[in-house]
Amino acid sequence: MSHTDEDLFTLAVKVGRHLLAGNRRIATAESCTGGFIGKVLTDVPGSSQWYETGYVTYGNGAKTTLLGVLPAELE
């Protein structure tokens, strides 16, 4: 199923509202998406109130070093 930029923006706004209502923040760790999820979330004005950080860890070395993913889990 393909979504438009407008659909994704609307969803990101809903996520942000939900996080704010629960006094929560979000962090993302992405690989094959290349940071696209973080991009969609940070397109929302004011997202710094609920978006903490994002990692794009495409290589397995980055996944193990930065995120603590075990090499066996990557196999």
Tab-separated table of N, CA and C in Angstrom:
chain	number	residue	atom	x	y	z
A	1	MET	N	0.848	-1.174	0.000
A	1	MET	CA	0.000	0.000	0.000
A	1	MET	C	0.895	1.238	0.000
A	2	SER	N	0.623	2.125	-0.881
A	2	SER	CA	1.399	3.350	-0.996
A	2	SER	C	0.661	4.499	-0.317
A	3	HIS	N	1.431	5.314	0.390
A	3	HIS	CA	0.849	6.466	1.074
A	3	HIS	C	1.431	7.741	0.491
A	4	THR	N	0.625	8.771	0.469
A	4	THR	CA	1.083	10.066	-0.024
A	4	THR	C	1.848	10.787	1.086
A	5	ASP	N	2.569	11.819	0.695
A	5	ASP	CA	3.259	12.656	1.681
A	5	ASP	C	2.258	13.240	2.679
A	6	GLU	N	1.091	13.602	2.193
A	6	GLU	CA	0.053	14.166	3.068
A	6	GLU	C	-0.420	13.125	4.086
A	7	ASP	N	-0.583	11.876	3.646
A	7	ASP	CA	-0.974	10.797	4.566
A	7	ASP	C	0.074	10.618	5.665
A	8	LEU	N	1.336	10.613	5.263
A	8	LEU	CA	2.419	10.410	6.228
A	8	LEU	C	2.513	11.579	7.199
A	9	PHE	N	2.333	12.784	6.704
A	9	PHE	CA	2.360	13.958	7.567
A	9	PHE	C	1.226	13.880	8.588
A	10	THR	N	0.029	13.539	8.132
A	10	THR	CA	-1.121	13.415	9.026
A	10	THR	C	-0.860	12.377	10.108
A	11	LEU	N	-0.287	11.265	9.726
A	11	LEU	CA	0.042	10.219	10.701
A	11	LEU	C	1.095	10.708	11.694
A	12	ALA	N	2.104	11.418	11.208
A	12	ALA	CA	3.156	11.939	12.088
A	12	ALA	C	2.582	12.949	13.088
A	13	VAL	N	1.644	13.774	12.651
A	13	VAL	CA	0.993	14.721	13.558
A	13	VAL	C	0.255	13.953	14.654
A	14	LYS	N	-0.444	12.883	14.277
A	14	LYS	CA	-1.167	12.064	15.260
A	14	LYS	C	-0.205	11.424	16.254
A	15	VAL	N	0.913	10.925	15.766
A	15	VAL	CA	1.928	10.335	16.647
A	15	VAL	C	2.416	11.386	17.637
A	16	GLY	N	2.736	12.573	17.139
A	16	GLY	CA	3.212	13.643	18.000
A	16	GLY	C	2.205	14.024	19.069
A	17	ARG	N	0.964	14.134	18.691
A	17	ARG	CA	-0.087	14.475	19.664
A	17	ARG	C	-0.220	13.401	20.733
A	18	HIS	N	-0.159	12.154	20.299
A	18	HIS	CA	-0.247	11.040	21.235
A	18	HIS	C	0.925	11.053	22.219
A	19	LEU	N	2.115	11.301	21.706
A	19	LEU	CA	3.302	11.355	22.570
A	19	LEU	C	3.200	12.504	23.565
A	20	LEU	N	2.788	13.672	23.087
A	20	LEU	CA	2.643	14.824	23.982
A	20	LEU	C	1.599	14.562	25.065
A	21	ALA	N	0.498	13.947	24.681
A	21	ALA	CA	-0.576	13.670	25.645
A	21	ALA	C	-0.099	12.718	26.740
A	22	GLY	N	0.799	11.819	26.382
A	22	GLY	CA	1.324	10.869	27.359
A	22	GLY	C	2.626	11.312	27.984
A	23	ASN	N	3.026	12.559	27.696
A	23	ASN	CA	4.294	13.096	28.202
A	23	ASN	C	5.462	12.156	27.874
A	24	ARG	N	5.510	11.736	26.609
A	24	ARG	CA	6.542	10.803	26.143
A	24	ARG	C	7.307	11.404	24.970
A	25	ARG	N	8.455	10.775	24.688
A	25	ARG	CA	9.283	11.174	23.550
A	25	ARG	C	9.586	9.918	22.739
A	26	ILE	N	10.024	10.119	21.517
A	26	ILE	CA	10.319	8.985	20.647
A	26	ILE	C	11.741	9.096	20.112
A	27	ALA	N	12.355	7.945	19.902
A	27	ALA	CA	13.650	7.848	19.227
A	27	ALA	C	13.490	6.789	18.145
A	28	THR	N	14.203	6.971	17.054
A	28	THR	CA	14.129	5.999	15.970
A	28	THR	C	15.506	5.410	15.696
A	29	ALA	N	15.502	4.168	15.272
A	29	ALA	CA	16.713	3.496	14.799
A	29	ALA	C	16.330	2.857	13.474
A	30	GLU	N	16.941	3.346	12.408
A	30	GLU	CA	16.555	2.907	11.070
A	30	GLU	C	17.751	2.321	10.328
A	31	SER	N	17.442	1.467	9.385
A	31	SER	CA	18.470	0.886	8.538
A	31	SER	C	18.071	1.100	7.081
A	32	CYS	N	17.298	0.198	6.550
A	32	CYS	CA	16.944	0.256	5.125
A	32	CYS	C	16.100	1.474	4.753
A	33	THR	N	15.463	2.088	5.737
A	33	THR	CA	14.679	3.287	5.463
A	33	THR	C	15.560	4.520	5.319
A	34	GLY	N	16.827	4.414	5.704
A	34	GLY	CA	17.780	5.504	5.510
A	34	GLY	C	17.436	6.801	6.220
A	35	GLY	N	16.658	6.734	7.275
A	35	GLY	CA	16.296	7.932	8.013
A	35	GLY	C	14.961	8.534	7.610
A	36	PHE	N	14.229	7.842	6.748
A	36	PHE	CA	12.971	8.394	6.239
A	36	PHE	C	11.927	8.577	7.337
A	37	ILE	N	11.871	7.649	8.295
A	37	ILE	CA	10.890	7.766	9.378
A	37	ILE	C	11.178	9.022	10.200
A	38	GLY	N	12.453	9.234	10.533
A	38	GLY	CA	12.838	10.439	11.261
A	38	GLY	C	12.527	11.696	10.480
A	39	LYS	N	12.708	11.649	9.177
A	39	LYS	CA	12.406	12.799	8.316
A	39	LYS	C	10.921	13.127	8.358
A	40	VAL	N	10.083	12.093	8.255
A	40	VAL	CA	8.637	12.302	8.277
A	40	VAL	C	8.213	12.892	9.624
A	41	LEU	N	8.764	12.357	10.704
A	41	LEU	CA	8.394	12.847	12.037
A	41	LEU	C	8.863	14.283	12.258
A	42	THR	N	10.064	14.599	11.800
A	42	THR	CA	10.593	15.941	12.048
A	42	THR	C	10.082	16.977	11.055
A	43	ASP	N	9.304	16.561	10.073
A	43	ASP	CA	8.622	17.521	9.200
A	43	ASP	C	7.494	18.232	9.943
A	44	VAL	N	7.070	17.678	11.074
A	44	VAL	CA	5.981	18.266	11.855
A	44	VAL	C	6.526	19.434	12.665
A	45	PRO	N	5.982	20.623	12.479
A	45	PRO	CA	6.430	21.762	13.289
A	45	PRO	C	6.261	21.461	14.782
A	46	GLY	N	7.283	21.769	15.561
A	46	GLY	CA	7.238	21.526	16.997
A	46	GLY	C	7.616	20.119	17.408
A	47	SER	N	8.063	19.306	16.459
A	47	SER	CA	8.393	17.909	16.774
A	47	SER	C	9.547	17.779	17.767
A	48	SER	N	10.301	18.841	17.952
A	48	SER	CA	11.391	18.775	18.944
A	48	SER	C	10.854	18.605	20.359
A	49	GLN	N	9.562	18.836	20.546
A	49	GLN	CA	8.950	18.621	21.858
A	49	GLN	C	8.775	17.136	22.169
A	50	TRP	N	8.786	16.297	21.133
A	50	TRP	CA	8.546	14.870	21.357
A	50	TRP	C	9.480	13.942	20.582
A	51	TYR	N	10.286	14.463	19.679
A	51	TYR	CA	11.255	13.634	18.949
A	51	TYR	C	12.625	13.834	19.582
A	52	GLU	N	13.155	12.774	20.166
A	52	GLU	CA	14.415	12.851	20.908
A	52	GLU	C	15.638	12.732	20.006
A	53	THR	N	15.727	11.660	19.256
A	53	THR	CA	16.912	11.404	18.437
A	53	THR	C	16.614	10.339	17.402
A	54	GLY	N	17.490	10.226	16.431
A	54	GLY	CA	17.358	9.191	15.417
A	54	GLY	C	18.724	8.679	15.005
A	55	TYR	N	18.781	7.398	14.759
A	55	TYR	CA	20.006	6.761	14.281
A	55	TYR	C	19.725	6.119	12.933
A	56	VAL	N	20.629	6.324	11.991
A	56	VAL	CA	20.583	5.598	10.735
A	56	VAL	C	21.799	4.688	10.743
A	57	THR	N	21.546	3.427	10.971
A	57	THR	CA	22.622	2.447	11.128
A	57	THR	C	22.505	1.416	10.015
A	58	TYR	N	22.989	1.786	8.851
A	58	TYR	CA	22.845	0.926	7.683
A	58	TYR	C	23.801	-0.262	7.745
A	59	GLY	N	25.028	-0.013	8.145
A	59	GLY	CA	26.013	-1.085	8.208
A	59	GLY	C	25.886	-1.897	9.488
A	60	ASN	N	26.220	-3.169	9.406
A	60	ASN	CA	26.129	-4.037	10.574
A	60	ASN	C	27.037	-3.581	11.709
A	61	GLY	N	28.190	-3.014	11.394
A	61	GLY	CA	29.092	-2.514	12.428
A	61	GLY	C	28.443	-1.413	13.244
A	62	ALA	N	27.727	-0.535	12.593
A	62	ALA	CA	27.028	0.540	13.299
A	62	ALA	C	25.907	-0.019	14.159
A	63	LYS	N	25.231	-1.034	13.665
A	63	LYS	CA	24.134	-1.637	14.433
A	63	LYS	C	24.651	-2.253	15.724
A	64	THR	N	25.797	-2.908	15.643
A	64	THR	CA	26.341	-3.530	16.857
A	64	THR	C	26.956	-2.492	17.786
A	65	THR	N	27.680	-1.538	17.242
A	65	THR	CA	28.363	-0.540	18.057
A	65	THR	C	27.409	0.477	18.677
A	66	LEU	N	26.536	1.051	17.872
A	66	LEU	CA	25.665	2.126	18.347
A	66	LEU	C	24.387	1.645	19.019
A	67	LEU	N	23.875	0.507	18.567
A	67	LEU	CA	22.578	0.049	19.062
A	67	LEU	C	22.651	-1.199	19.929
A	68	GLY	N	23.821	-1.828	19.974
A	68	GLY	CA	23.965	-3.016	20.808
A	68	GLY	C	23.317	-4.264	20.234
A	69	VAL	N	23.086	-4.279	18.922
A	69	VAL	CA	22.524	-5.463	18.284
A	69	VAL	C	23.619	-6.532	18.231
A	70	LEU	N	23.293	-7.720	18.648
A	70	LEU	CA	24.252	-8.816	18.639
A	70	LEU	C	24.499	-9.290	17.210
A	71	PRO	N	25.761	-9.574	16.855
A	71	PRO	CA	26.056	-10.047	15.504
A	71	PRO	C	25.206	-11.256	15.101
A	72	ALA	N	24.955	-12.159	16.040
A	72	ALA	CA	24.151	-13.344	15.720
A	72	ALA	C	22.727	-12.957	15.307
A	73	GLU	N	22.218	-11.849	15.848
A	73	GLU	CA	20.875	-11.395	15.472
A	73	GLU	C	20.841	-10.855	14.044
A	74	LEU	N	21.987	-10.410	13.556
A	74	LEU	CA	22.057	-9.879	12.197
A	74	LEU	C	22.194	-10.980	11.155
A	75	GLU	N	22.637	-12.119	11.598
A	75	GLU	CA	22.776	-13.257	10.673
A	75	GLU	C	21.442	-13.849	10.466
